[in-house]
Tab-separated table of C-alpha atoms in Angstrom:
chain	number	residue	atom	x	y	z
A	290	UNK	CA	-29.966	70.634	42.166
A	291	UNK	CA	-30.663	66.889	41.341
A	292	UNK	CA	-28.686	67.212	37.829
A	293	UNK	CA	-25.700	68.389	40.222
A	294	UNK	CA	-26.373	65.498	42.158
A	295	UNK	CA	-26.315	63.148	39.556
A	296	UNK	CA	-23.362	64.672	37.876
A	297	UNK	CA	-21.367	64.177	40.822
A	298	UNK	CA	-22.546	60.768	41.182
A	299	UNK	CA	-21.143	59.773	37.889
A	300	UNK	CA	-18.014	61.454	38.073
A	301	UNK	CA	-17.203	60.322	41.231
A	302	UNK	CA	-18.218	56.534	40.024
A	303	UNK	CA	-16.174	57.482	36.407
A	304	UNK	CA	-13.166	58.022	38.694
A	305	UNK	CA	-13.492	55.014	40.823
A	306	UNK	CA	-13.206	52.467	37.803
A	307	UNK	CA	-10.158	54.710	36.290
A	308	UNK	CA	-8.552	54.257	39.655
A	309	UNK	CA	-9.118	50.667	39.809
A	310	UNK	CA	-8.224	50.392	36.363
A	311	UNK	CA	-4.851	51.699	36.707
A	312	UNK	CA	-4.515	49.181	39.494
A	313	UNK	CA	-4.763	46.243	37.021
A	314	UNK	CA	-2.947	46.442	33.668
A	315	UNK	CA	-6.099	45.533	32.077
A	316	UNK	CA	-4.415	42.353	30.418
A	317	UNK	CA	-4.716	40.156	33.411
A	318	UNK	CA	-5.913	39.324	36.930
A	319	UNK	CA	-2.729	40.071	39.348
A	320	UNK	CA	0.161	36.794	38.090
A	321	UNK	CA	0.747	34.249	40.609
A	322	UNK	CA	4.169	32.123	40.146
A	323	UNK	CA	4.868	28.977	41.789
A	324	UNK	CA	6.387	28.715	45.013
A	325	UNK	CA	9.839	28.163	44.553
A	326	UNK	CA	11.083	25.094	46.913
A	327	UNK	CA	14.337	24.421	47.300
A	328	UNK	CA	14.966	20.619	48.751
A	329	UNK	CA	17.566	18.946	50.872
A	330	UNK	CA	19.446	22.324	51.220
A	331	UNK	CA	20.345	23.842	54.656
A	332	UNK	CA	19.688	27.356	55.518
A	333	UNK	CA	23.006	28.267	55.848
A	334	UNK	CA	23.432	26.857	52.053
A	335	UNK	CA	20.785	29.184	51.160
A	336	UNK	CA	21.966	32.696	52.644
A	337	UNK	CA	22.847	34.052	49.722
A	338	UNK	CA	20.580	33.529	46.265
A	339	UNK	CA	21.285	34.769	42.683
A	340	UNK	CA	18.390	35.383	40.257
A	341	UNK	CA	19.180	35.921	36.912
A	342	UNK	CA	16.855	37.203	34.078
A	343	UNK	CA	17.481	36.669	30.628
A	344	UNK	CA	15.278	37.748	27.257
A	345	UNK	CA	12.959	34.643	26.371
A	346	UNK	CA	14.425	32.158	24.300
A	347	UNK	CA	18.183	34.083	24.464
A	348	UNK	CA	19.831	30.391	25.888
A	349	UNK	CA	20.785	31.663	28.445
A	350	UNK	CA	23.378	34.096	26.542
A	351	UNK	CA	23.109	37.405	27.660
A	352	UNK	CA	21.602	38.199	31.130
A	353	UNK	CA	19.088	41.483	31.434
A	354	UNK	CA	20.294	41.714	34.953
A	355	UNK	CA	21.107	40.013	37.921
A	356	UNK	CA	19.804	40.507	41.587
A	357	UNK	CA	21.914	39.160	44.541
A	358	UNK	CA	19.147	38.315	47.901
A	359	UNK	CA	21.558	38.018	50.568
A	360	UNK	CA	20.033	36.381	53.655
A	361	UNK	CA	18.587	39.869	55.413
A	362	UNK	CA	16.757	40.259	51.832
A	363	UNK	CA	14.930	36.866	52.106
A	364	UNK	CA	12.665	35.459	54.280
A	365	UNK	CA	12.042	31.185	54.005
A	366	UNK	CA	9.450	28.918	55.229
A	367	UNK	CA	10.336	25.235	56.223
A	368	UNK	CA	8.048	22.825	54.428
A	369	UNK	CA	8.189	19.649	55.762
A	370	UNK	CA	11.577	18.234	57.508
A	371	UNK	CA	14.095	18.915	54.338
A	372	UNK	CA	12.466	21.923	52.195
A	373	UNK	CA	11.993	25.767	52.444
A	374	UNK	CA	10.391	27.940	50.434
A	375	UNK	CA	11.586	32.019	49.884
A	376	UNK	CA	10.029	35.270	49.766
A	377	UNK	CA	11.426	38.670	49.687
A	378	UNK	CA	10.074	42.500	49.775
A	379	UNK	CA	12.534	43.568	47.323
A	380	UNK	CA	10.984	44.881	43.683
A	381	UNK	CA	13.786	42.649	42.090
A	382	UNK	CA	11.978	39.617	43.524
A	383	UNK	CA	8.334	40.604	42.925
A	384	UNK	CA	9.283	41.001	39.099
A	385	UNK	CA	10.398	38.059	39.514
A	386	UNK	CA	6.935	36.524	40.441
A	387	UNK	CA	4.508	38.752	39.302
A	388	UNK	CA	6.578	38.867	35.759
A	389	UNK	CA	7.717	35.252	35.313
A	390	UNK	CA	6.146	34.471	32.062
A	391	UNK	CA	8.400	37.474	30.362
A	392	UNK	CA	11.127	35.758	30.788
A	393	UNK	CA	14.133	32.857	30.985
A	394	UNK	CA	15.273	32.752	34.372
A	395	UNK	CA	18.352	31.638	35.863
A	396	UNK	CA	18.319	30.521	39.898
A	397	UNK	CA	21.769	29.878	41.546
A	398	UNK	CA	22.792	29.543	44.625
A	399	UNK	CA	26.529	30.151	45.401
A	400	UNK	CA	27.188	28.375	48.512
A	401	UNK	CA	27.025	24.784	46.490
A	402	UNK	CA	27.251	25.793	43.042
A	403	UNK	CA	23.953	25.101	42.209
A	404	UNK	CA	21.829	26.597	38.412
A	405	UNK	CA	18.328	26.004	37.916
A	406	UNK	CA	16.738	27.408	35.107
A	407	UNK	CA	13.642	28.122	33.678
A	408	UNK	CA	12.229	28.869	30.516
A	409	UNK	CA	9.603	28.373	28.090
A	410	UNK	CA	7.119	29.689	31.043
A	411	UNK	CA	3.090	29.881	29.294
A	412	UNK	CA	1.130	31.555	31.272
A	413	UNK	CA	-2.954	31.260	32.136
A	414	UNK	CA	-4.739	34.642	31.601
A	415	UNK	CA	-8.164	35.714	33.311
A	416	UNK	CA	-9.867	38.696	33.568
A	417	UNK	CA	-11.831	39.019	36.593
A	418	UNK	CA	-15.554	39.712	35.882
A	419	UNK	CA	-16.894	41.027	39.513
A	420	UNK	CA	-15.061	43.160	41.665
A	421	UNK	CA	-15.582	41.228	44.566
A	422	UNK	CA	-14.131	38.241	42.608
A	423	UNK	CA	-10.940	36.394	43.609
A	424	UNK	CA	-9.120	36.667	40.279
A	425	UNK	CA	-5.342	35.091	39.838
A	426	UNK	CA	-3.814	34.260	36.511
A	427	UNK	CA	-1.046	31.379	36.435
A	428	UNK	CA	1.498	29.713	35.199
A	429	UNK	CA	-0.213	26.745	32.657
A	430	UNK	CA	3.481	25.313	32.251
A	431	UNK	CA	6.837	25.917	31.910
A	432	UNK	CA	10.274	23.537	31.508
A	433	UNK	CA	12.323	23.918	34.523
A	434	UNK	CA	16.052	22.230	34.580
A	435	UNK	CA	14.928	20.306	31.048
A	436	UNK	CA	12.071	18.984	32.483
A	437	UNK	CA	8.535	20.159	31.086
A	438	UNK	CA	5.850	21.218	34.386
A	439	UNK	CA	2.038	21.313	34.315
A	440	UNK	CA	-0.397	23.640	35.953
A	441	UNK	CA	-4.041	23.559	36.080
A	442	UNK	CA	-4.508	25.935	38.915
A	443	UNK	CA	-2.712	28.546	41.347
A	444	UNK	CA	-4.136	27.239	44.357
A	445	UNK	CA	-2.923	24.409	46.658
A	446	UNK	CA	0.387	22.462	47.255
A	447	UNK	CA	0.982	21.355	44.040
A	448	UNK	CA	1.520	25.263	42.648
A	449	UNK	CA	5.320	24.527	43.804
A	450	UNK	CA	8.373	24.455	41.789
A	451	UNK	CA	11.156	22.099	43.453
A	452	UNK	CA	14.716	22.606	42.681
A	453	UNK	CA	16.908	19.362	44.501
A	454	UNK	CA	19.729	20.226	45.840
A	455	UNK	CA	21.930	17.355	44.233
């Protein structure tokens, strides 16, 4: 009876880290991107959003695909007097975060005729050692509009990518 015991035991504890397992790629801790601010733009300027992805290091030739957040898709948050940040539910935009580093990425916004892009995006890499353990991996840097960014963590205000709206 206590073999049968024990044998259940281990299975059961056998299919609890397969479970978790297939819950984390195994590469990485779950990817954290940047918020993405947009400055001096007006809400109504940003009800419609396109993201474009491209294959790293294409220029910018030949998009992968494109994903249109109209304003229902999108939810911001004002920072400060002139700035909001976005978020969306959609898959299309969680690729787009959790999957950042894969890729060149185009960010336009219609109403003003307005490209950002980014490229070259290195990412930070950890692999979480306790399972209580708050575990993100990061963007270490990335060039954004020409201009080469810096990370040394994914925590705090200064995780933020700014695109101006002039």
């Amino acid at each position: 009876m206590k073999r049968i015991s024990l044998f259940s035991i281990v299975s059961v504890a056998v299919l609890l880290v397969v479970a978790a397992c297939s819950k984390n790629d195994g590469k990485h801790c779950t990817f954290v991107s940047p918020a993405f601010v947009f400055v001096d733009f007006t809400q109504d300027e940003l009800d419609t959003i396109i993201v474009r992805r491209f294959p790293k290091g294409n220029s910018f030739e030949k998009p992968v695909d494109t994903t249109i957040f109209a304003k229902g898709d999108v939810t911001y948050k004002e920072i400060g007097r002139d700035s909001f940040t976005f978020n969306s539910n959609r898959e299309e935009y969680v690729l787009f975060t959790e999957k950042l580093y894969e890729n060149d990425w185009e960010v336009y916004v219609p109403s003003i005729n307005r490209t950002g892009r980014i490229t070259n995006v290195i990412g930070s890499f950890s692999k979480g050692t306790d399972a209580g353990e708050t575990c993100r991996s990061f963007v270490k840097s990335l060039e954004f509009e020409g201009s080469q960014r810096t990370y040394t963590t994914w925590f705090g205000d200064s995780y933020r990518l700014h695109m101006q709206r002039n």
